[in-house]
JSON list of C-alpha atoms in Angstrom, two decimals:
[
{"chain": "V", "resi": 1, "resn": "UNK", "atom": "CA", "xyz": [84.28, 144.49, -7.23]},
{"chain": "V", "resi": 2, "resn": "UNK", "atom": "CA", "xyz": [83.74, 145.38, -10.83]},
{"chain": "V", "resi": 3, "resn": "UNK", "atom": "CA", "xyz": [86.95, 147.84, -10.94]},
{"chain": "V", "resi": 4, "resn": "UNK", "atom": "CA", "xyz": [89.04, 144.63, -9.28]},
{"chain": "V", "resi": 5, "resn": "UNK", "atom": "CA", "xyz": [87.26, 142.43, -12.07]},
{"chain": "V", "resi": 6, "resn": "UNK", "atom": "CA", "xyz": [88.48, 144.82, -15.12]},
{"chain": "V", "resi": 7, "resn": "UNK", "atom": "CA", "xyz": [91.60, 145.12, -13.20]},
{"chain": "V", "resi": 8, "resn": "UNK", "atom": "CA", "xyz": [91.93, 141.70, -13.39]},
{"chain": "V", "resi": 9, "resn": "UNK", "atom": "CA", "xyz": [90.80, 141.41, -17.49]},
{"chain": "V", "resi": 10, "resn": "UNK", "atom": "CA", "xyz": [93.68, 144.25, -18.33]},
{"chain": "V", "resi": 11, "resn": "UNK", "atom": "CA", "xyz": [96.22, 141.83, -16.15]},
{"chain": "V", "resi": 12, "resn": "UNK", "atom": "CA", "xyz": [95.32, 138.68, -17.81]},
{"chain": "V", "resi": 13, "resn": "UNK", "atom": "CA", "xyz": [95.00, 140.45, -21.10]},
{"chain": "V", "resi": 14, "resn": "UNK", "atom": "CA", "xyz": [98.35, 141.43, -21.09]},
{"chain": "V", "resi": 15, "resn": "UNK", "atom": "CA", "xyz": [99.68, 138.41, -19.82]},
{"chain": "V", "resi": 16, "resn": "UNK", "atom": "CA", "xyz": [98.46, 136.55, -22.48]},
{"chain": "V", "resi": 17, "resn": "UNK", "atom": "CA", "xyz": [99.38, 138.59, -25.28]},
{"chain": "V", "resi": 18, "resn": "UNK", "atom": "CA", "xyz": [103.30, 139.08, -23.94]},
{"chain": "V", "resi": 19, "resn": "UNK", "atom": "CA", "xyz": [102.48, 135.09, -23.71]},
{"chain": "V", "resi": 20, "resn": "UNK", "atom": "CA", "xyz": [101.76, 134.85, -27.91]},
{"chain": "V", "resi": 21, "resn": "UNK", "atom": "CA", "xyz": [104.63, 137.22, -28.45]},
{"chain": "V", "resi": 22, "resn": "UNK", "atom": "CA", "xyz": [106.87, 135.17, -26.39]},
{"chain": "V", "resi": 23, "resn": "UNK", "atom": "CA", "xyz": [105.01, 131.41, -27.71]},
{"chain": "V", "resi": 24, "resn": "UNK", "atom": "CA", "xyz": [105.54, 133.36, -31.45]},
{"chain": "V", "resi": 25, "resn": "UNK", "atom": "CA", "xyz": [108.82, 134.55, -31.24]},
{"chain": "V", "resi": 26, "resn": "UNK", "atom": "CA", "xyz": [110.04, 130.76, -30.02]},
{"chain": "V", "resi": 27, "resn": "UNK", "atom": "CA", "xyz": [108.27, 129.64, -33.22]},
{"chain": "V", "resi": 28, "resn": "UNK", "atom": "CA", "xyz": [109.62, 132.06, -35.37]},
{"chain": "V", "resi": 29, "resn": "UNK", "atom": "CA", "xyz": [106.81, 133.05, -36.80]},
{"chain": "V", "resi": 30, "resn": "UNK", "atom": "CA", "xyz": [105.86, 136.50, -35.46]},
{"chain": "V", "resi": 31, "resn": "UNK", "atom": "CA", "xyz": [104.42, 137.87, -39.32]},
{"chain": "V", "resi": 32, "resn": "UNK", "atom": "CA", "xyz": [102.94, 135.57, -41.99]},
{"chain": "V", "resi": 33, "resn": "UNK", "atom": "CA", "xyz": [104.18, 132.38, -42.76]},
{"chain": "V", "resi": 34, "resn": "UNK", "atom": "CA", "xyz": [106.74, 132.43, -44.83]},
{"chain": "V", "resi": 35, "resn": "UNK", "atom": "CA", "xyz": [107.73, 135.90, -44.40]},
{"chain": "V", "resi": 36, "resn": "UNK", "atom": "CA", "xyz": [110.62, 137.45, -42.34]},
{"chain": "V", "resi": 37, "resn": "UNK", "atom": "CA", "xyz": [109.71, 138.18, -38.70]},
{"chain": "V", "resi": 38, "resn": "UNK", "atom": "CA", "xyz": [108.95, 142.34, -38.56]},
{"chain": "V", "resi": 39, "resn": "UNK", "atom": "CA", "xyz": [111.21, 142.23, -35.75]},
{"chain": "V", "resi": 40, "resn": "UNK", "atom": "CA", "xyz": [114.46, 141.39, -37.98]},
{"chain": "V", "resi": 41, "resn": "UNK", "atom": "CA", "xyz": [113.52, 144.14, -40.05]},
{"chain": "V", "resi": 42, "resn": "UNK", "atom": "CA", "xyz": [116.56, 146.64, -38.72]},
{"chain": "V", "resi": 43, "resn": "UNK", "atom": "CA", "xyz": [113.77, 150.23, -38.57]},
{"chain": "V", "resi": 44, "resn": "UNK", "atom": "CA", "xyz": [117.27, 152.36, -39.92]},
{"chain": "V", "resi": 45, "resn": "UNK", "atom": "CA", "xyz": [117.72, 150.07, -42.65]},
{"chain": "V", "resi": 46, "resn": "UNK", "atom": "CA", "xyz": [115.73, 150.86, -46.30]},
{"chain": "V", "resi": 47, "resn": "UNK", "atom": "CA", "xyz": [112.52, 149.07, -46.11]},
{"chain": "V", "resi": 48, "resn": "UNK", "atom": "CA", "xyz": [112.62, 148.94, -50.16]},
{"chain": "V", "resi": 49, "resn": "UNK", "atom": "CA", "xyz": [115.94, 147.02, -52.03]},
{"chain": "V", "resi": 50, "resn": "UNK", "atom": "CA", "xyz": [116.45, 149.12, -54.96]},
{"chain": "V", "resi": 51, "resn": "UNK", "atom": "CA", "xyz": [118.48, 147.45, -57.70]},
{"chain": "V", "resi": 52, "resn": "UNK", "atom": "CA", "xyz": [121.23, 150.40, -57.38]},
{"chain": "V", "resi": 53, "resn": "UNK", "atom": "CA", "xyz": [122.15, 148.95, -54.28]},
{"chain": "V", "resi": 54, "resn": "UNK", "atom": "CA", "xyz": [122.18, 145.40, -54.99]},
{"chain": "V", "resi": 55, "resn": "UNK", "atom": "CA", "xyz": [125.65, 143.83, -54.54]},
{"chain": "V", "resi": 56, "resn": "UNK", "atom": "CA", "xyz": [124.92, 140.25, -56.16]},
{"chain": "V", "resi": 57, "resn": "UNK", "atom": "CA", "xyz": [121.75, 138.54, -56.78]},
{"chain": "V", "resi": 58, "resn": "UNK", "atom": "CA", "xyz": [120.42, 134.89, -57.86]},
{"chain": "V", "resi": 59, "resn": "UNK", "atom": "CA", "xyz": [118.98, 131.72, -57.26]},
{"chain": "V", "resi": 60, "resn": "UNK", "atom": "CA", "xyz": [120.58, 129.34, -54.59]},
{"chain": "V", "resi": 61, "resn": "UNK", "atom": "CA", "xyz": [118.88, 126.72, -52.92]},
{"chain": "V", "resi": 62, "resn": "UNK", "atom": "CA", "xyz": [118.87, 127.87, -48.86]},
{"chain": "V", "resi": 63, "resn": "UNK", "atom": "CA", "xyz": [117.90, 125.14, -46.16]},
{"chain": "V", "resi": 64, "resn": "UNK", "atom": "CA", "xyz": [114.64, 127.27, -44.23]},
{"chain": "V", "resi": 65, "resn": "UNK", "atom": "CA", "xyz": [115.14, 127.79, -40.53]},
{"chain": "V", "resi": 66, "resn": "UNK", "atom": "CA", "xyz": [112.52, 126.10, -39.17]},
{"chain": "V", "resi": 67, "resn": "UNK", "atom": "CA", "xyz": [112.16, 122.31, -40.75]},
{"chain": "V", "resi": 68, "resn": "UNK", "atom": "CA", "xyz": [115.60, 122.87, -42.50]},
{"chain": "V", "resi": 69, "resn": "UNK", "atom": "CA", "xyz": [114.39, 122.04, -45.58]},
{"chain": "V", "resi": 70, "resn": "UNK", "atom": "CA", "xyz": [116.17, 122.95, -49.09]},
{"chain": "V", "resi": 71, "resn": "UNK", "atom": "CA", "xyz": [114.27, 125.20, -50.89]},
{"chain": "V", "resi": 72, "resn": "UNK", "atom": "CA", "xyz": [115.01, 127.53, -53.60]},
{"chain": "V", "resi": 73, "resn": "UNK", "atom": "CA", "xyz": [115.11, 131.21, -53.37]},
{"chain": "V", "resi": 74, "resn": "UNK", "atom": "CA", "xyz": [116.41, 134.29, -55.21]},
{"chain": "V", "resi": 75, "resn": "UNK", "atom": "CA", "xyz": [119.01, 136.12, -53.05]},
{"chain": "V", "resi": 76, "resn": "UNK", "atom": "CA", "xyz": [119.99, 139.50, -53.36]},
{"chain": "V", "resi": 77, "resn": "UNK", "atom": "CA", "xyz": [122.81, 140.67, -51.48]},
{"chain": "V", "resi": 78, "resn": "UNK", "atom": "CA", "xyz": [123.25, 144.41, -50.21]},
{"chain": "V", "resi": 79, "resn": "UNK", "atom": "CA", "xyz": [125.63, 146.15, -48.28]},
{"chain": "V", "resi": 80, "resn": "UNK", "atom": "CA", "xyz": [123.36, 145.83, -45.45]},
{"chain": "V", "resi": 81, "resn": "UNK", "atom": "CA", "xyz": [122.41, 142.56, -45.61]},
{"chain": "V", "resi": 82, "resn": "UNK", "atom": "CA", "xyz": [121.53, 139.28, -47.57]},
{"chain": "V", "resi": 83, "resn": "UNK", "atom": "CA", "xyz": [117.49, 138.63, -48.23]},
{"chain": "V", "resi": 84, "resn": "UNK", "atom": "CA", "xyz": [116.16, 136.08, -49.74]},
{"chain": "V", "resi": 85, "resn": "UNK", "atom": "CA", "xyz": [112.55, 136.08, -51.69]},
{"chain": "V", "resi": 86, "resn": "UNK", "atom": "CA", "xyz": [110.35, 133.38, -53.02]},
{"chain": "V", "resi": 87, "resn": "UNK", "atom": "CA", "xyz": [110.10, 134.96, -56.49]},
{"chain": "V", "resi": 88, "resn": "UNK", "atom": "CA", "xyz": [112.93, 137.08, -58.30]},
{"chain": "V", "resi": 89, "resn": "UNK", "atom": "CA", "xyz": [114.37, 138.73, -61.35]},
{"chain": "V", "resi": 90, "resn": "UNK", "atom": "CA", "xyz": [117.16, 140.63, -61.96]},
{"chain": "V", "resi": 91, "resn": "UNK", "atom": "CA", "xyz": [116.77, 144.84, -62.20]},
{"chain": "V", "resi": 92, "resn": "UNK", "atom": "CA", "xyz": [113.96, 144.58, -59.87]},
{"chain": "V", "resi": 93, "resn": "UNK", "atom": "CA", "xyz": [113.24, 146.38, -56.24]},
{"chain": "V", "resi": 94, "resn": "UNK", "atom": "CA", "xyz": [112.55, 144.34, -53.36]},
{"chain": "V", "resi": 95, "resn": "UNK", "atom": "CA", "xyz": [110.09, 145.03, -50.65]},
{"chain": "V", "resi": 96, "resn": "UNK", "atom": "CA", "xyz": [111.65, 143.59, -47.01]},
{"chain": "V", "resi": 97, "resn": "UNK", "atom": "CA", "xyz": [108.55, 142.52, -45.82]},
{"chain": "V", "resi": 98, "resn": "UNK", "atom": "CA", "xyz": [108.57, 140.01, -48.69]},
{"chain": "V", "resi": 99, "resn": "UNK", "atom": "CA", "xyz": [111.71, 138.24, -47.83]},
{"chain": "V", "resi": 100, "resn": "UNK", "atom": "CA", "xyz": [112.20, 134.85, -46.19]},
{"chain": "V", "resi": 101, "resn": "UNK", "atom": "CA", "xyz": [114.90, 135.86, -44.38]},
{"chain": "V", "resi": 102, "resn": "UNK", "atom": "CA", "xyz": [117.30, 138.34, -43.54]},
{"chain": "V", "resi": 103, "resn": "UNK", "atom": "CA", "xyz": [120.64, 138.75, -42.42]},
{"chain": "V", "resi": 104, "resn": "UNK", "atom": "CA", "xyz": [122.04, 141.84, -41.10]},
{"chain": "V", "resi": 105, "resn": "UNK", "atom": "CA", "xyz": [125.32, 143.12, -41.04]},
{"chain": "V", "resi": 106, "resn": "UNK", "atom": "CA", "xyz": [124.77, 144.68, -38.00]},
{"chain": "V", "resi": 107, "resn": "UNK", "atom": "CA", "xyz": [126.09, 142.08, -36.64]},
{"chain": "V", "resi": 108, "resn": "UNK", "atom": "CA", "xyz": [129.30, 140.42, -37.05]},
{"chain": "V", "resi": 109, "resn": "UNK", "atom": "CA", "xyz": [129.12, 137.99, -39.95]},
{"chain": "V", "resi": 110, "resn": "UNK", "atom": "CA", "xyz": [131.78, 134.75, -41.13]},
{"chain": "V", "resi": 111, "resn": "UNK", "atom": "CA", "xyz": [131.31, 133.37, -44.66]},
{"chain": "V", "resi": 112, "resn": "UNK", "atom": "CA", "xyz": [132.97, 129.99, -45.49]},
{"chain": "V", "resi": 113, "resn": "UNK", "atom": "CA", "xyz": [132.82, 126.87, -47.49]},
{"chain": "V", "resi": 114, "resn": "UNK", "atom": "CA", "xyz": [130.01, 124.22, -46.57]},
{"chain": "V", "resi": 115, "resn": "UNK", "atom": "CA", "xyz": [130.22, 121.33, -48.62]},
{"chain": "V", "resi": 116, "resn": "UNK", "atom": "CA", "xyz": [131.29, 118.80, -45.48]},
{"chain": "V", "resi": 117, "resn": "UNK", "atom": "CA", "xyz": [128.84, 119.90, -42.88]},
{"chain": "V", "resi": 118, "resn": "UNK", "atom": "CA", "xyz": [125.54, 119.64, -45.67]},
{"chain": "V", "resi": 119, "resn": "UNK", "atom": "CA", "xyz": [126.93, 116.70, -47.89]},
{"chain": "V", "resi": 120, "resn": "UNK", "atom": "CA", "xyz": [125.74, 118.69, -50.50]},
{"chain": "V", "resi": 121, "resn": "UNK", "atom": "CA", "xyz": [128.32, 120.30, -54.09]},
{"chain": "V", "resi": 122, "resn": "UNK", "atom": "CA", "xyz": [128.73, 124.38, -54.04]},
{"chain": "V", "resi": 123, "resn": "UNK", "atom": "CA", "xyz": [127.54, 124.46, -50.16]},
{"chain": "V", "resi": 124, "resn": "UNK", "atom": "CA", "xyz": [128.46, 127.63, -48.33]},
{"chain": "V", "resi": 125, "resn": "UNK", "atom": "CA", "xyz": [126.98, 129.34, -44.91]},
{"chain": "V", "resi": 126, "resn": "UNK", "atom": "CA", "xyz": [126.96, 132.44, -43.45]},
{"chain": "V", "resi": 127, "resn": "UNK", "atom": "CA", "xyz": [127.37, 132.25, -39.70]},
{"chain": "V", "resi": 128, "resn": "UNK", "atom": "CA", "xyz": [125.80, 134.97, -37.05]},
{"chain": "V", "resi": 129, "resn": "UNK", "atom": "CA", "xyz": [128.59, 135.29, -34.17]},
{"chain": "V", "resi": 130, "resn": "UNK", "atom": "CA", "xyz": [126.05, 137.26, -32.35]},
{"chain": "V", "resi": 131, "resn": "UNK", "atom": "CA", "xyz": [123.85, 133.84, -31.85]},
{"chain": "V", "resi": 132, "resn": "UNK", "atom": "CA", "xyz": [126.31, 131.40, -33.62]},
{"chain": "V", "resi": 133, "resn": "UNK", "atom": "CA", "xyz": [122.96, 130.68, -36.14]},
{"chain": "V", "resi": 134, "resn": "UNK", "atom": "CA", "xyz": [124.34, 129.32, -39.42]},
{"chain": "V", "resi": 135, "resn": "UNK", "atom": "CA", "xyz": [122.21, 130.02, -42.71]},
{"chain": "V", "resi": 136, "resn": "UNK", "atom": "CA", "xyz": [123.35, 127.02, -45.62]},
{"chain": "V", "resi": 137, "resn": "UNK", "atom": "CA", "xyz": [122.96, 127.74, -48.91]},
{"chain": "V", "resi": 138, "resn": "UNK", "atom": "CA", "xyz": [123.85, 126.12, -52.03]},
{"chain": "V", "resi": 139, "resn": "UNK", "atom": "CA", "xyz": [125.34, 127.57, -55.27]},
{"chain": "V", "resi": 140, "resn": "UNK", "atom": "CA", "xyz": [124.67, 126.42, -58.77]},
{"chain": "V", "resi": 141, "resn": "UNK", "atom": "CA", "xyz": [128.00, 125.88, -59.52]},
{"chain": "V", "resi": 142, "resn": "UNK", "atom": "CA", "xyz": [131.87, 125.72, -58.12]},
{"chain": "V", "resi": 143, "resn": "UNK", "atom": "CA", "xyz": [131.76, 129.17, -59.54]},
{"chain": "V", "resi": 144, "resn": "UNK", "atom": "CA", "xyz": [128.92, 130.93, -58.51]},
{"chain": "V", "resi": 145, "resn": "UNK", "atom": "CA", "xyz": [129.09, 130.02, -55.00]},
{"chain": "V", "resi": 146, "resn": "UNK", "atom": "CA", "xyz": [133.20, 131.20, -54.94]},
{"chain": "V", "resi": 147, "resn": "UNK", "atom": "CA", "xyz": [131.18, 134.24, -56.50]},
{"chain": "V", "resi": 148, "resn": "UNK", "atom": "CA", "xyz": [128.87, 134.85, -53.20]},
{"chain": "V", "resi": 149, "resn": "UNK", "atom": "CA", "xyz": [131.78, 133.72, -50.67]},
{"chain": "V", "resi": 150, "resn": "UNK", "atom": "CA", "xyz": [133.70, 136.74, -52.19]},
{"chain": "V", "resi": 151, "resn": "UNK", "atom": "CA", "xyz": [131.14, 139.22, -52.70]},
{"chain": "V", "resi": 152, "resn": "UNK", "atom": "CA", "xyz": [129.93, 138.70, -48.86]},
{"chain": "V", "resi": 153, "resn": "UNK", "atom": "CA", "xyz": [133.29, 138.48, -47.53]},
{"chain": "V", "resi": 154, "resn": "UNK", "atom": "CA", "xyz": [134.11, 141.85, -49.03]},
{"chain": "V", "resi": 155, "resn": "UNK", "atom": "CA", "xyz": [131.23, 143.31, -47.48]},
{"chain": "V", "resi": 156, "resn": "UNK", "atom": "CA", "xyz": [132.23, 141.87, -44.19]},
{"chain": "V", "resi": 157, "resn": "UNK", "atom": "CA", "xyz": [135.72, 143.51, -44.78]},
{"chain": "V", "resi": 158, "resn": "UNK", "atom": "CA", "xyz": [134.77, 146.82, -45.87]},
{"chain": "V", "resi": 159, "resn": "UNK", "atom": "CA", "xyz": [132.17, 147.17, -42.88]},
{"chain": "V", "resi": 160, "resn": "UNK", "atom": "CA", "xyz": [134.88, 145.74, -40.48]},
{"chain": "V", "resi": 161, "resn": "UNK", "atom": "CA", "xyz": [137.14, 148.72, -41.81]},
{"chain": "V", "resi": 162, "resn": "UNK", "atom": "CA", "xyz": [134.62, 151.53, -41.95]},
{"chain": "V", "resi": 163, "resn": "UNK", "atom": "CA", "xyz": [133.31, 150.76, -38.61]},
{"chain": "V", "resi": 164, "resn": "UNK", "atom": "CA", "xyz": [137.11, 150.91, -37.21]},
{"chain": "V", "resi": 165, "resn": "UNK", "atom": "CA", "xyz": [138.30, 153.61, -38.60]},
{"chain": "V", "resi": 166, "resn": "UNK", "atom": "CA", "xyz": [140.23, 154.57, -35.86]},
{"chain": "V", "resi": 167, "resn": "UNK", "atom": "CA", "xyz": [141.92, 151.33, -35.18]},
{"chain": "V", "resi": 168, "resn": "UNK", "atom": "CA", "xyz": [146.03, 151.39, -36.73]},
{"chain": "V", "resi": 169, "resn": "UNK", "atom": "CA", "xyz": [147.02, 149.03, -39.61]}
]
């Protein structure tokens, strides 16, 4: 009786914690609020943004996933991905377990204009075919957002070619 009883208490036990991870996940908040979920954290990937290897950075305003709210964040794009942080300056490293968000590469990426679909001046969104999630951010000018369409559109490119090398012109 007492071996079917712990039996029982490992069964439940890890029923209910694949139930948080599942209940969590759904949420999307599997680390601390307002942090990137560890799970998006790609484990090949540097877990530290030095500035060496930072494409473009800035302030934009990005609507959150969640309560898609606007809020403003500091981006700094890579040529693995795009995070985005609470706090920023330029020249600085970035931690990955501080960002907000991030978007891999890894997996295949479109870039375009998004003033229609937000209602909102220098709007532009980066869309994840994998899941078809879009990510909205806003420039602070005509300029600056033409800046980051480029800059992550390049990326896409370059990836697209160095990952198909084989593939004929």
């Amino acid at each position: 009786a007492q071996a079917i009883s712990l039996l029982l208490e490992c069964i439940m036990a890890g029923f209910l914690g694949n139930l948080r991870d599942k209940v969590t996940g759904m949420v999307g908040q599997s680390g601390p609020v307002g942090s990137a979920a560890p799970d998006a954290i790609d484990p090949n990937a540097p877990q530290i943004l030095m500035s060496k290897d930072i494409v473009k950075e800035g302030w934009v305003t990005k609507q959150s996933r969640n309560i898609k709210e606007w809020r403003r964040r500091y981006v700094v794009l890579t040529n693995d991905c795009i995070a985005t942080f609470k706090q920023g300056a330029a020249g600085e490293s970035y931690a990955l377990k501080d960002a907000t968000e991030l978007i891999f590469f890894n997996s295949a990426l479109a870039v375009k204009s998004a003033e229609q679909e937000t209602g909102k001046d220098n709007a532009f969104c980066v869309q994840r075919t994998k899941d078809g999630r879009y990510f909205y951010f806003v420039a602070g000018s005509q300029q600056d957002k033409e800046e980051w369409i480029g800059a992550i559109g390049r990326l896409m490119v370059r990836r697209t070619v160095i990952m198909d090398p084989e593939e004929e012109c």
